[in-house]
Amino acid sequence: MIKQALIGILCGAVALTVGILIGHYGITKSNGSWAKDVAKDVDESLVEKFLSEVDSSHIRENLRELTKVPHMATTAGDEQTVQLMLKRWQDPDAGLDQAWREEYLVYLSFPDPKKPNKVTVGDPADAVLYTAREKEKVYTPDQDDAEVVQPYAAYSPAGQPKGKLVYANQGKPSDYKLLSETVDLRGTIAITRYGGAGRADKAINAAPYGVSGVLVYTDPLDINDGLMSDASETYPHSWYMPPSGVERGSFNTHYGDMLTPYLAAKEETYRIPAESITGIPPIPIQPIGFEDAYKLICELGGRAAPDAWRGGFNCTYNFGGPGFKSTSAFNESDVKLAIFNTEVVKNSSNVMGVIRGSVEPDRYVIYGNHRDSWVHGAIDPSSGTSVMLELTRVLGRMVKQGTWRPRRSIIFGSWGAEEFGLIGSAEYTEVICDQRRNARSFSAANATLRASGMPSLQNVIFKATKQVDAPGLGATSVYDNWIRYANRTSSAHGPIPRVGYLTGAGSDYAAFVHYLGIASMDISYTYDRSKTNARIYPAYHTAYDTFDYASKFIDPGFISHQAIARTAGNVLIRLADSLVLPLNCSDYAESLEDYLNTAVPLYQSKLQAQGISMGKQPLKRAVASFRSAATHLDQVIRSSDLVRRINDQLMLLDRAFLDPLAFPDKYAYRHVIWASSSAGKPTFPGLADAFANAELTVGSWARVHYHLSVLSQAIEGAAHTLADVI
Amino acid sequence: MIKQALIGILCGAVALTVGILIGHYGITKSNGSWAKDVAKDVDESLVEKFLSEVDSSHIRENLRELTKVPHMATTAGDEQTVQLMLKRWQDPDAGLDQAWREEYLVYLSFPDPKKPNKVTVGDPADAVLYTAREKEKVYTPDQDDAEVVQPYAAYSPAGQPKGKLVYANQGKPSDYKLLSETVDLRGTIAITRYGGAGRADKAINAAPYGVSGVLVYTDPLDINDGLMSDASETYPHSWYMPPSGVERGSFNTHYGDMLTPYLAAKEETYRIPAESITGIPPIPIQPIGFEDAYKLICELGGRAAPDAWRGGFNCTYNFGGPGFKSTSAFNESDVKLAIFNTEVVKNSSNVMGVIRGSVEPDRYVIYGNHRDSWVHGAIDPSSGTSVMLELTRVLGRMVKQGTWRPRRSIIFGSWGAEEFGLIGSAEYTEVICDQRRNARSFSAANATLRASGMPSLQNVIFKATKQVDAPGLGATSVYDNWIRYANRTSSAHGPIPRVGYLTGAGSDYAAFVHYLGIASMDISYTYDRSKTNARIYPAYHTAYDTFDYASKFIDPGFISHQAIARTAGNVLIRLADSLVLPLNCSDYAESLEDYLNTAVPLYQSKLQAQGISMGKQPLKRAVASFRSAATHLDQVIRSSDLVRRINDQLMLLDRAFLDPLAFPDKYAYRHVIWASSSAGKPTFPGLADAFANAELTVGSWARVHYHLSVLSQAIEGAAHTLADVI
């Protein structure tokens, strides 16, 4: 086991929504006590009190309760967790001011319990020579629960393709291209390993070559540091994935309910025809364990695959002849997939709760975490939910006792159906988007060793992590521990912990960032990446992500959970109570300058050849405007009493980066700085992608120029948001 | 002359932008005097003072100065008016706090002064039998100014088509369809009259039938109540258009600079290729006077056109054979157009000025008016500019003397290049859109006899008009006079003056309403429509719209100008100074209910047949939610001290009606209630159009259902904006 490997509250984004609105001018009541309330700042003794009351044993018991049964979205187990959340948040002594359920009718995909998906090897006479496991091996009673869903690829179409097997590495476009140069892929079944490309992409990229079905597995090299034996090496002996473990997942590209793009999925809402959905597998695909993958891959014929394609198996990874080698018992055999997934429209619930603000009740800080899992989901997502419940217990008690009420309102969200594509949180933002006065927030997360977010939030994460002890390290703070594992040198601050960027759509922050333009963060305690190559904790999306696993191998004393609860709560209190919002725009400027400094050498000379100016104007000028406005605002914050105005400037900064027309080909992406990008460059995403496409002559230089105008205009606008009023 | 015919400050929209941001919490300075300032409401004695200081003779002299020379956009005359605005607004004794120029590089279209456009009749041997006038007849030295631009159709392509003439009424699709049933239109020249269809549409609708060129004129029936003789009947004897008068205009469909859709037209901005512009004439088109139209139409052969196609000429309006009748001297002759228009990209200026707010300097009320004209533009737009200058003189003096400073900032805009498609104001909103904290306003206008705006603004217009004397009517108020001419019975208020809706894109309010979702109004003094059929004042866009015309026939004592200045200023002061914004959401609810009550009988049964529910849910439910939230907010406003919160709710209401995806086929329209519509029904525009298209099988029922979801969601969202915080 890895010493530093701790929990990842993977999806526990603390979303801090600050509404546009504002509270009292206190006209009739403008007496002394009102003025005192209005001017009240964060109470550090209250922060101390909060930190001391967070209790790891409560978190442990929360997790035990949440993971009693599998709670995949819309199942009976999911409903049990809905009831649990409502009961806790409506508790008269330690609940919130109000809690309720919000339902959406959403498009999901499930295997058929009566007709399980099958993967077999059949000889030319159709005799079955080998059958892959349909369920994961049982080590604790958890895996034996009848409600454990069979491993499957959600949104894979049903179908029964068969064909000669080939190995396609990670299923990237370049992988299929290379493979097709040696092997005729028409009618084949491709086996791929997780990583390198999105889940759905492994099938989407295969289809143009005539591949008829795809398998996907987790290679022991990518998750287990090569270890494969459950006799001594893997769970239940360690945190590593057992040979029969299978990562489930949603095989789609867009986020939110796929039948109601940009609309809240209510009963009467218009739905697009299912045939119009894009970004899902066009051919059947099924995930299997590495135990089965080993049996298939090591028997493949054909030429040896390149070194980079090799995983952890102790055999040669061949391309496939196509099919198996002549010396194999599977010689001349086909691999057959029998997939019986069905799509259904079902009600999924978000559970929402609120602590009302005292001075600015119409501004919101949102703290959210998804509730649904694939199986028991002890780490993903229940570690986050157990922390959120402890946090609301401590804060709720203070509110009920009358010892505290935040300046701004805090909304808590327990999102449904995240695993199927961030559905609950995205539908929430589609509602909220038409309730635009709520449509601002910055989302933060339960900071420690690993944090991503808007650069402007870096400062408050640092502040909070310095006040929380690192789990198991005595007087060392989370901050001091963090900087050892991930750091960078800032031009303004010197060496500091590295806060990542929230690019793409990895979790529930996506709709808040990309659709609403709300400053957000996502934070977790994670493991020491210098000691393992695991790309994620090994039980991710398997039947082994259980209370047993979490309490034995991830966080035995629940002290990391406790540290995260303390950090997240600390950030939350600061965002809810600070007179001036603790957002630092100069740190945002530093990130934009980094982007610019990456972009100029990459693109400038080629763009100049196209007659498009980039380096000096207008992009460089826009970034300089932003820096200058940020510096000025820093001074104003130090000297001014215009608190309300400043807070609005801080709050609205990310909104200025939204442009609904910036990414005409990318569903629901509007944020010009943080949108997803396929170019893989640490710079402005739309510019990088447009440039890459123009070079490949897929796109045009005019589109690069167009995006450059959009981008420069957005940054100038953001600078203007920070500038003084006219 | 018509007694009630007064000025129309046609484009004098008072745009009231309230920024999202907010001023002091006054932390360090929270003493008594600060609290008093913050709570200060409209000072009625100040309103009185303003009303008494507005002086009609100043307005007259402003107009004289503004109309000395033609000031078409980007000409030397336009630059003179830029300098005048800057001089006045920078005046140390009666100017604003600050004034400046903002330039945009925009796409314009002009005739060639060296090669004037020509319309001739030529016989089969190519001898010219008739040439239409190239310039309007000279009655005052104004028409003789070398800078008077030749009548032309801006954005008409150059070209020299010739063909047999046909008469196509107003150039509507139904007109060309009817005509084509009798006459083969291929290769013909169509003559049309103004009205019934957009300017560009007269050519766009013709092209599919093979028409090769179009003429357009103003029929005396539509503008002059049939009068045609300049010996005694028309200008210079009255306000009527002389026989040689020609309405110029912009022949385009979209608004804003056409090369930079959704982007501010700066130097480095990406521009689409000119070939990609849509919504402009595909074939040459040219406007002519009715003197020339008379000569052509009365000679036409073919069958007599229907009664509805007849105008004011004392001859039969025939379809055309095609071509002239055999008894005509023009028998067998062609009509030939020689159009030499060229497109250029030129710098156009907005002049901007500001009076900074004292308590909420980061909230804006915008008052705007365009500055450019086609020729001298005495009424359109200089009457509005002359009123704006008087208003800023009086307010500016109070500010400079230290007797007043508005609670919120007031921005004044003198827009450039409106005549070419609302370009200056639209480019301003494209900039401001990326400076989103400014992106709120409600625009009002110089209220009197005629007003259009968001229903929520009705109340403040009524209040202001009750305090201003109607011009020339002694103690009768503008309100009491107005209600005699245009009234309706409101379910809440009983008989009241009729305030129109700002649908479509008639003037500079368009980008504020449709692109930014800002409550706006547009108000003017206009003539008695019961005494004339003129569709607009007759000198509109001709060389006769001069100071002479305005001061003799429109408003001899400039007392209507004075009344408008008083009304507009009164509204402006109320919007800038009111503690609670004077917006009434229950009046908005009444308009939505009117829309719903129109829509249900029109659409419900057919939609039910398609399986789409409309009447009960969700649209009816959404409108009911809105009504209920508006009623509740009215109560809260009466009882609460949460002034800031309420103002934000009021301010953000119209933003909630925006959806950038609501009208995928309509450029820059986002407001689901006020977008333009071609269905001609007084109800929700997108629903009406989608329904009409589905019935014609141009569109689909799915699109109706989609829009119904968008619309219901937007109204629910607007209701939520009015509701209490969570």
mmCIF file of N, CA and C in Angstrom, chain B residues 95-181:
data_model
loop_
_atom_site.group_PDB
_atom_site.id
_atom_site.type_symbol
_atom_site.label_atom_id
_atom_site.label_comp_id
_atom_site.label_asym_id
_atom_site.label_seq_id
_atom_site.Cartn_x
_atom_site.Cartn_y
_atom_site.Cartn_z
ATOM 1 N N GLY B 95 -21.381 70.975 -19.460
ATOM 2 C CA GLY B 95 -21.079 69.698 -20.088
ATOM 3 C C GLY B 95 -21.248 68.538 -19.113
ATOM 4 N N LEU B 96 -20.818 67.397 -19.562
ATOM 5 C CA LEU B 96 -20.910 66.191 -18.741
ATOM 6 C C LEU B 96 -19.590 65.999 -17.986
ATOM 7 N N ASP B 97 -19.528 64.962 -17.143
ATOM 8 C CA ASP B 97 -18.277 64.697 -16.428
ATOM 9 C C ASP B 97 -17.154 64.345 -17.399
ATOM 10 N N GLN B 98 -17.532 63.659 -18.474
ATOM 11 C CA GLN B 98 -16.532 63.203 -19.434
ATOM 12 C C GLN B 98 -17.237 62.912 -20.750
ATOM 13 N N ALA B 99 -16.540 63.123 -21.867
ATOM 14 C CA ALA B 99 -17.105 62.774 -23.177
ATOM 15 C C ALA B 99 -15.972 62.332 -24.081
ATOM 16 N N TRP B 100 -16.243 61.387 -24.961
ATOM 17 C CA TRP B 100 -15.193 60.854 -25.819
ATOM 18 C C TRP B 100 -15.813 60.245 -27.071
ATOM 19 N N ARG B 101 -14.922 59.907 -28.014
ATOM 20 C CA ARG B 101 -15.342 59.334 -29.293
ATOM 21 C C ARG B 101 -14.921 57.864 -29.325
ATOM 22 N N GLU B 102 -15.771 57.005 -29.878
ATOM 23 C CA GLU B 102 -15.416 55.595 -30.066
ATOM 24 C C GLU B 102 -15.583 55.253 -31.533
ATOM 25 N N GLU B 103 -14.525 54.700 -32.140
ATOM 26 C CA GLU B 103 -14.591 54.445 -33.580
ATOM 27 C C GLU B 103 -14.727 52.958 -33.918
ATOM 28 N N TYR B 104 -15.456 52.690 -34.961
ATOM 29 C CA TYR B 104 -15.600 51.336 -35.498
ATOM 30 C C TYR B 104 -15.361 51.381 -37.001
ATOM 31 N N LEU B 105 -14.772 50.317 -37.491
ATOM 32 C CA LEU B 105 -14.476 50.235 -38.922
ATOM 33 C C LEU B 105 -15.592 49.398 -39.552
ATOM 34 N N VAL B 106 -16.514 50.052 -40.242
ATOM 35 C CA VAL B 106 -17.747 49.356 -40.624
ATOM 36 C C VAL B 106 -17.978 49.342 -42.132
ATOM 37 N N TYR B 107 -18.817 48.419 -42.547
ATOM 38 C CA TYR B 107 -19.071 48.142 -43.958
ATOM 39 C C TYR B 107 -20.252 49.000 -44.433
ATOM 40 N N LEU B 108 -19.971 49.935 -45.349
ATOM 41 C CA LEU B 108 -21.012 50.847 -45.831
ATOM 42 C C LEU B 108 -21.125 50.738 -47.351
ATOM 43 N N SER B 109 -22.137 51.371 -47.897
ATOM 44 C CA SER B 109 -22.389 51.316 -49.342
ATOM 45 C C SER B 109 -22.783 52.704 -49.816
ATOM 46 N N PHE B 110 -22.110 53.182 -50.855
ATOM 47 C CA PHE B 110 -22.387 54.531 -51.365
ATOM 48 C C PHE B 110 -22.506 54.515 -52.884
ATOM 49 N N PRO B 111 -23.240 55.489 -53.452
ATOM 50 C CA PRO B 111 -23.206 55.634 -54.915
ATOM 51 C C PRO B 111 -21.897 56.314 -55.306
ATOM 52 N N ASP B 112 -21.599 56.285 -56.597
ATOM 53 C CA ASP B 112 -20.362 56.883 -57.087
ATOM 54 C C ASP B 112 -20.671 58.306 -57.548
ATOM 55 N N PRO B 113 -20.123 59.340 -56.873
ATOM 56 C CA PRO B 113 -20.478 60.724 -57.248
ATOM 57 C C PRO B 113 -20.091 61.039 -58.693
ATOM 58 N N LYS B 114 -19.075 60.344 -59.188
ATOM 59 C CA LYS B 114 -18.624 60.640 -60.563
ATOM 60 C C LYS B 114 -19.432 59.885 -61.609
ATOM 61 N N LYS B 115 -20.121 58.842 -61.191
ATOM 62 C CA LYS B 115 -20.885 58.032 -62.138
ATOM 63 C C LYS B 115 -22.243 57.754 -61.507
ATOM 64 N N PRO B 116 -23.168 58.739 -61.567
ATOM 65 C CA PRO B 116 -24.428 58.588 -60.833
ATOM 66 C C PRO B 116 -25.251 57.409 -61.364
ATOM 67 N N ASN B 117 -26.023 56.826 -60.480
ATOM 68 C CA ASN B 117 -26.970 55.785 -60.897
ATOM 69 C C ASN B 117 -28.003 56.392 -61.850
ATOM 70 N N LYS B 118 -28.409 55.584 -62.816
ATOM 71 C CA LYS B 118 -29.371 56.087 -63.822
ATOM 72 C C LYS B 118 -30.494 55.086 -64.024
ATOM 73 N N VAL B 119 -31.707 55.651 -64.273
ATOM 74 C CA VAL B 119 -32.857 54.828 -64.670
ATOM 75 C C VAL B 119 -33.403 55.447 -65.947
ATOM 76 N N THR B 120 -33.412 54.645 -67.012
ATOM 77 C CA THR B 120 -33.860 55.184 -68.307
ATOM 78 C C THR B 120 -34.843 54.228 -68.974
ATOM 79 N N VAL B 121 -35.588 54.797 -69.945
ATOM 80 C CA VAL B 121 -36.411 53.964 -70.823
ATOM 81 C C VAL B 121 -35.767 54.028 -72.205
ATOM 82 N N GLY B 122 -35.488 52.863 -72.762
ATOM 83 C CA GLY B 122 -34.818 52.845 -74.061
ATOM 84 C C GLY B 122 -35.613 52.007 -75.053
ATOM 85 N N ASP B 123 -35.744 52.518 -76.283
ATOM 86 C CA ASP B 123 -36.513 51.757 -77.276
ATOM 87 C C ASP B 123 -35.672 50.625 -77.849
ATOM 88 N N PRO B 124 -36.285 49.775 -78.705
ATOM 89 C CA PRO B 124 -35.540 48.600 -79.191
ATOM 90 C C PRO B 124 -34.250 48.972 -79.900
ATOM 91 N N ALA B 125 -34.192 50.214 -80.444
ATOM 92 C CA ALA B 125 -32.956 50.643 -81.115
ATOM 93 C C ALA B 125 -31.988 51.284 -80.128
ATOM 94 N N ASP B 126 -32.335 51.192 -78.840
ATOM 95 C CA ASP B 126 -31.463 51.686 -77.767
ATOM 96 C C ASP B 126 -31.461 53.202 -77.632
ATOM 97 N N ALA B 127 -32.378 53.873 -78.271
ATOM 98 C CA ALA B 127 -32.518 55.319 -78.079
ATOM 99 C C ALA B 127 -33.179 55.572 -76.723
ATOM 100 N N VAL B 128 -32.650 56.552 -75.992
ATOM 101 C CA VAL B 128 -33.193 56.848 -74.666
ATOM 102 C C VAL B 128 -34.436 57.729 -74.801
ATOM 103 N N LEU B 129 -35.561 57.195 -74.365
ATOM 104 C CA LEU B 129 -36.819 57.930 -74.492
ATOM 105 C C LEU B 129 -37.135 58.726 -73.236
ATOM 106 N N TYR B 130 -36.567 58.290 -72.115
ATOM 107 C CA TYR B 130 -36.915 58.943 -70.849
ATOM 108 C C TYR B 130 -35.811 58.673 -69.840
ATOM 109 N N THR B 131 -35.486 59.684 -69.047
ATOM 110 C CA THR B 131 -34.488 59.512 -67.993
ATOM 111 C C THR B 131 -35.077 59.995 -66.676
ATOM 112 N N ALA B 132 -35.014 59.164 -65.694
ATOM 113 C CA ALA B 132 -35.518 59.576 -64.377
ATOM 114 C C ALA B 132 -34.558 60.578 -63.759
ATOM 115 N N ARG B 133 -35.104 61.429 -62.887
ATOM 116 C CA ARG B 133 -34.303 62.438 -62.204
ATOM 117 C C ARG B 133 -33.176 61.814 -61.403
ATOM 118 N N GLU B 134 -32.011 62.454 -61.402
ATOM 119 C CA GLU B 134 -30.920 61.962 -60.562
ATOM 120 C C GLU B 134 -30.829 62.701 -59.236
ATOM 121 N N LYS B 135 -31.428 63.904 -59.214
ATOM 122 C CA LYS B 135 -31.406 64.670 -57.968
ATOM 123 C C LYS B 135 -32.794 65.214 -57.706
ATOM 124 N N GLU B 136 -33.080 65.518 -56.448
ATOM 125 C CA GLU B 136 -34.361 66.107 -56.110
ATOM 126 C C GLU B 136 -34.373 67.598 -56.513
ATOM 127 N N LYS B 137 -35.556 68.083 -56.801
ATOM 128 C CA LYS B 137 -35.727 69.469 -57.242
ATOM 129 C C LYS B 137 -35.354 70.442 -56.111
ATOM 130 N N VAL B 138 -34.773 71.587 -56.483
ATOM 131 C CA VAL B 138 -34.299 72.555 -55.503
ATOM 132 C C VAL B 138 -35.394 73.560 -55.154
ATOM 133 N N TYR B 139 -35.767 73.610 -53.867
ATOM 134 C CA TYR B 139 -36.700 74.647 -53.398
ATOM 135 C C TYR B 139 -36.018 75.618 -52.431
ATOM 136 N N THR B 140 -35.045 75.107 -51.662
ATOM 137 C CA THR B 140 -34.242 75.983 -50.788
ATOM 138 C C THR B 140 -32.788 75.654 -51.091
ATOM 139 N N PRO B 141 -31.861 76.500 -50.660
ATOM 140 C CA PRO B 141 -30.436 76.214 -50.948
ATOM 141 C C PRO B 141 -29.997 74.854 -50.404
ATOM 142 N N ASP B 142 -30.739 74.316 -49.425
ATOM 143 C CA ASP B 142 -30.352 73.019 -48.862
ATOM 144 C C ASP B 142 -30.206 71.945 -49.930
ATOM 145 N N GLN B 143 -31.218 71.870 -50.839
ATOM 146 C CA GLN B 143 -31.197 70.791 -51.833
ATOM 147 C C GLN B 143 -30.061 70.965 -52.835
ATOM 148 N N ASP B 144 -29.545 72.187 -52.889
ATOM 149 C CA ASP B 144 -28.498 72.474 -53.870
ATOM 150 C C ASP B 144 -27.099 72.182 -53.314
ATOM 151 N N ASP B 145 -27.019 71.804 -52.080
ATOM 152 C CA ASP B 145 -25.715 71.514 -51.469
ATOM 153 C C ASP B 145 -25.051 70.354 -52.213
ATOM 154 N N ALA B 146 -23.775 70.535 -52.531
ATOM 155 C CA ALA B 146 -23.062 69.502 -53.291
ATOM 156 C C ALA B 146 -22.973 68.193 -52.525
ATOM 157 N N GLU B 147 -23.151 68.251 -51.220
ATOM 158 C CA GLU B 147 -23.028 67.036 -50.407
ATOM 159 C C GLU B 147 -24.334 66.253 -50.275
ATOM 160 N N VAL B 148 -25.402 66.726 -50.920
ATOM 161 C CA VAL B 148 -26.643 65.933 -50.907
ATOM 162 C C VAL B 148 -26.387 64.638 -51.689
ATOM 163 N N VAL B 149 -26.531 63.511 -51.042
ATOM 164 C CA VAL B 149 -26.227 62.258 -51.733
ATOM 165 C C VAL B 149 -27.362 61.918 -52.690
ATOM 166 N N GLN B 150 -26.977 61.449 -53.869
ATOM 167 C CA GLN B 150 -27.983 61.007 -54.837
ATOM 168 C C GLN B 150 -28.869 59.933 -54.203
ATOM 169 N N PRO B 151 -30.181 59.973 -54.479
ATOM 170 C CA PRO B 151 -31.011 58.877 -53.962
ATOM 171 C C PRO B 151 -30.470 57.525 -54.431
ATOM 172 N N TYR B 152 -30.388 56.566 -53.515
ATOM 173 C CA TYR B 152 -29.879 55.234 -53.869
ATOM 174 C C TYR B 152 -30.320 54.243 -52.816
ATOM 175 N N ALA B 153 -30.127 52.988 -53.129
ATOM 176 C CA ALA B 153 -30.464 51.905 -52.213
ATOM 177 C C ALA B 153 -29.159 51.353 -51.662
ATOM 178 N N ALA B 154 -28.850 51.704 -50.394
ATOM 179 C CA ALA B 154 -27.585 51.236 -49.834
ATOM 180 C C ALA B 154 -27.568 49.705 -49.800
ATOM 181 N N TYR B 155 -26.461 49.124 -50.208
ATOM 182 C CA TYR B 155 -26.216 47.677 -50.289
ATOM 183 C C TYR B 155 -26.849 47.006 -51.514
ATOM 184 N N SER B 156 -27.486 47.819 -52.406
ATOM 185 C CA SER B 156 -27.862 47.245 -53.691
ATOM 186 C C SER B 156 -26.583 46.952 -54.457
ATOM 187 N N PRO B 157 -26.490 45.785 -55.093
ATOM 188 C CA PRO B 157 -25.292 45.525 -55.899
ATOM 189 C C PRO B 157 -25.258 46.451 -57.115
ATOM 190 N N ALA B 158 -24.060 46.712 -57.621
ATOM 191 C CA ALA B 158 -23.925 47.418 -58.891
ATOM 192 C C ALA B 158 -24.381 46.480 -60.006
ATOM 193 N N GLY B 159 -24.751 47.076 -61.150
ATOM 194 C CA GLY B 159 -25.189 46.242 -62.260
ATOM 195 C C GLY B 159 -26.025 47.064 -63.223
ATOM 196 N N GLN B 160 -26.208 46.560 -64.442
ATOM 197 C CA GLN B 160 -26.944 47.325 -65.444
ATOM 198 C C GLN B 160 -28.004 46.467 -66.104
ATOM 199 N N PRO B 161 -28.968 45.991 -65.336
ATOM 200 C CA PRO B 161 -30.012 45.149 -65.932
ATOM 201 C C PRO B 161 -30.984 45.998 -66.758
ATOM 202 N N LYS B 162 -31.545 45.389 -67.777
ATOM 203 C CA LYS B 162 -32.658 46.041 -68.470
ATOM 204 C C LYS B 162 -33.685 44.984 -68.824
ATOM 205 N N GLY B 163 -34.926 45.450 -68.986
ATOM 206 C CA GLY B 163 -35.988 44.492 -69.287
ATOM 207 C C GLY B 163 -37.325 45.182 -69.338
ATOM 208 N N LYS B 164 -38.334 44.398 -69.632
ATOM 209 C CA LYS B 164 -39.699 44.935 -69.698
ATOM 210 C C LYS B 164 -40.169 45.214 -68.266
ATOM 211 N N LEU B 165 -40.906 46.337 -68.147
ATOM 212 C CA LEU B 165 -41.336 46.745 -66.808
ATOM 213 C C LEU B 165 -42.614 46.012 -66.389
ATOM 214 N N VAL B 166 -42.679 45.656 -65.092
ATOM 215 C CA VAL B 166 -43.924 45.136 -64.495
ATOM 216 C C VAL B 166 -44.160 45.877 -63.189
ATOM 217 N N TYR B 167 -45.405 45.892 -62.746
ATOM 218 C CA TYR B 167 -45.741 46.534 -61.475
ATOM 219 C C TYR B 167 -46.005 45.439 -60.442
ATOM 220 N N ALA B 168 -45.255 45.450 -59.333
ATOM 221 C CA ALA B 168 -45.331 44.353 -58.359
ATOM 222 C C ALA B 168 -45.834 44.834 -56.994
ATOM 223 N N ASN B 169 -46.663 45.892 -57.019
ATOM 224 C CA ASN B 169 -47.267 46.380 -55.769
ATOM 225 C C ASN B 169 -46.181 46.658 -54.723
ATOM 226 N N GLN B 170 -46.228 45.990 -53.553
ATOM 227 C CA GLN B 170 -45.262 46.286 -52.479
ATOM 228 C C GLN B 170 -44.073 45.318 -52.458
ATOM 229 N N GLY B 171 -44.032 44.415 -53.451
ATOM 230 C CA GLY B 171 -42.890 43.489 -53.503
ATOM 231 C C GLY B 171 -42.922 42.419 -52.431
ATOM 232 N N LYS B 172 -44.095 42.102 -51.920
ATOM 233 C CA LYS B 172 -44.211 41.011 -50.944
ATOM 234 C C LYS B 172 -44.158 39.679 -51.693
ATOM 235 N N PRO B 173 -43.870 38.573 -50.998
ATOM 236 C CA PRO B 173 -43.902 37.268 -51.669
ATOM 237 C C PRO B 173 -45.240 37.029 -52.369
ATOM 238 N N SER B 174 -46.338 37.385 -51.698
ATOM 239 C CA SER B 174 -47.654 37.151 -52.301
ATOM 240 C C SER B 174 -47.860 38.037 -53.541
ATOM 241 N N ASP B 175 -47.247 39.229 -53.551
ATOM 242 C CA ASP B 175 -47.367 40.100 -54.724
ATOM 243 C C ASP B 175 -46.693 39.468 -55.948
ATOM 244 N N TYR B 176 -45.456 39.012 -55.756
ATOM 245 C CA TYR B 176 -44.743 38.400 -56.894
ATOM 246 C C TYR B 176 -45.429 37.115 -57.342
ATOM 247 N N LYS B 177 -45.971 36.392 -56.349
ATOM 248 C CA LYS B 177 -46.642 35.131 -56.699
ATOM 249 C C LYS B 177 -47.847 35.424 -57.591
ATOM 250 N N LEU B 178 -48.684 36.375 -57.170
ATOM 251 C CA LEU B 178 -49.878 36.719 -57.956
ATOM 252 C C LEU B 178 -49.489 37.218 -59.346
ATOM 253 N N LEU B 179 -48.492 38.095 -59.379
ATOM 254 C CA LEU B 179 -48.060 38.664 -60.659
ATOM 255 C C LEU B 179 -47.537 37.579 -61.600
ATOM 256 N N SER B 180 -46.824 36.624 -61.035
ATOM 257 C CA SER B 180 -46.204 35.584 -61.874
ATOM 258 C C SER B 180 -47.241 34.637 -62.459
ATOM 259 N N GLU B 181 -48.440 34.651 -61.889
ATOM 260 C CA GLU B 181 -49.485 33.781 -62.441
ATOM 261 C C GLU B 181 -50.006 34.315 -63.778
#
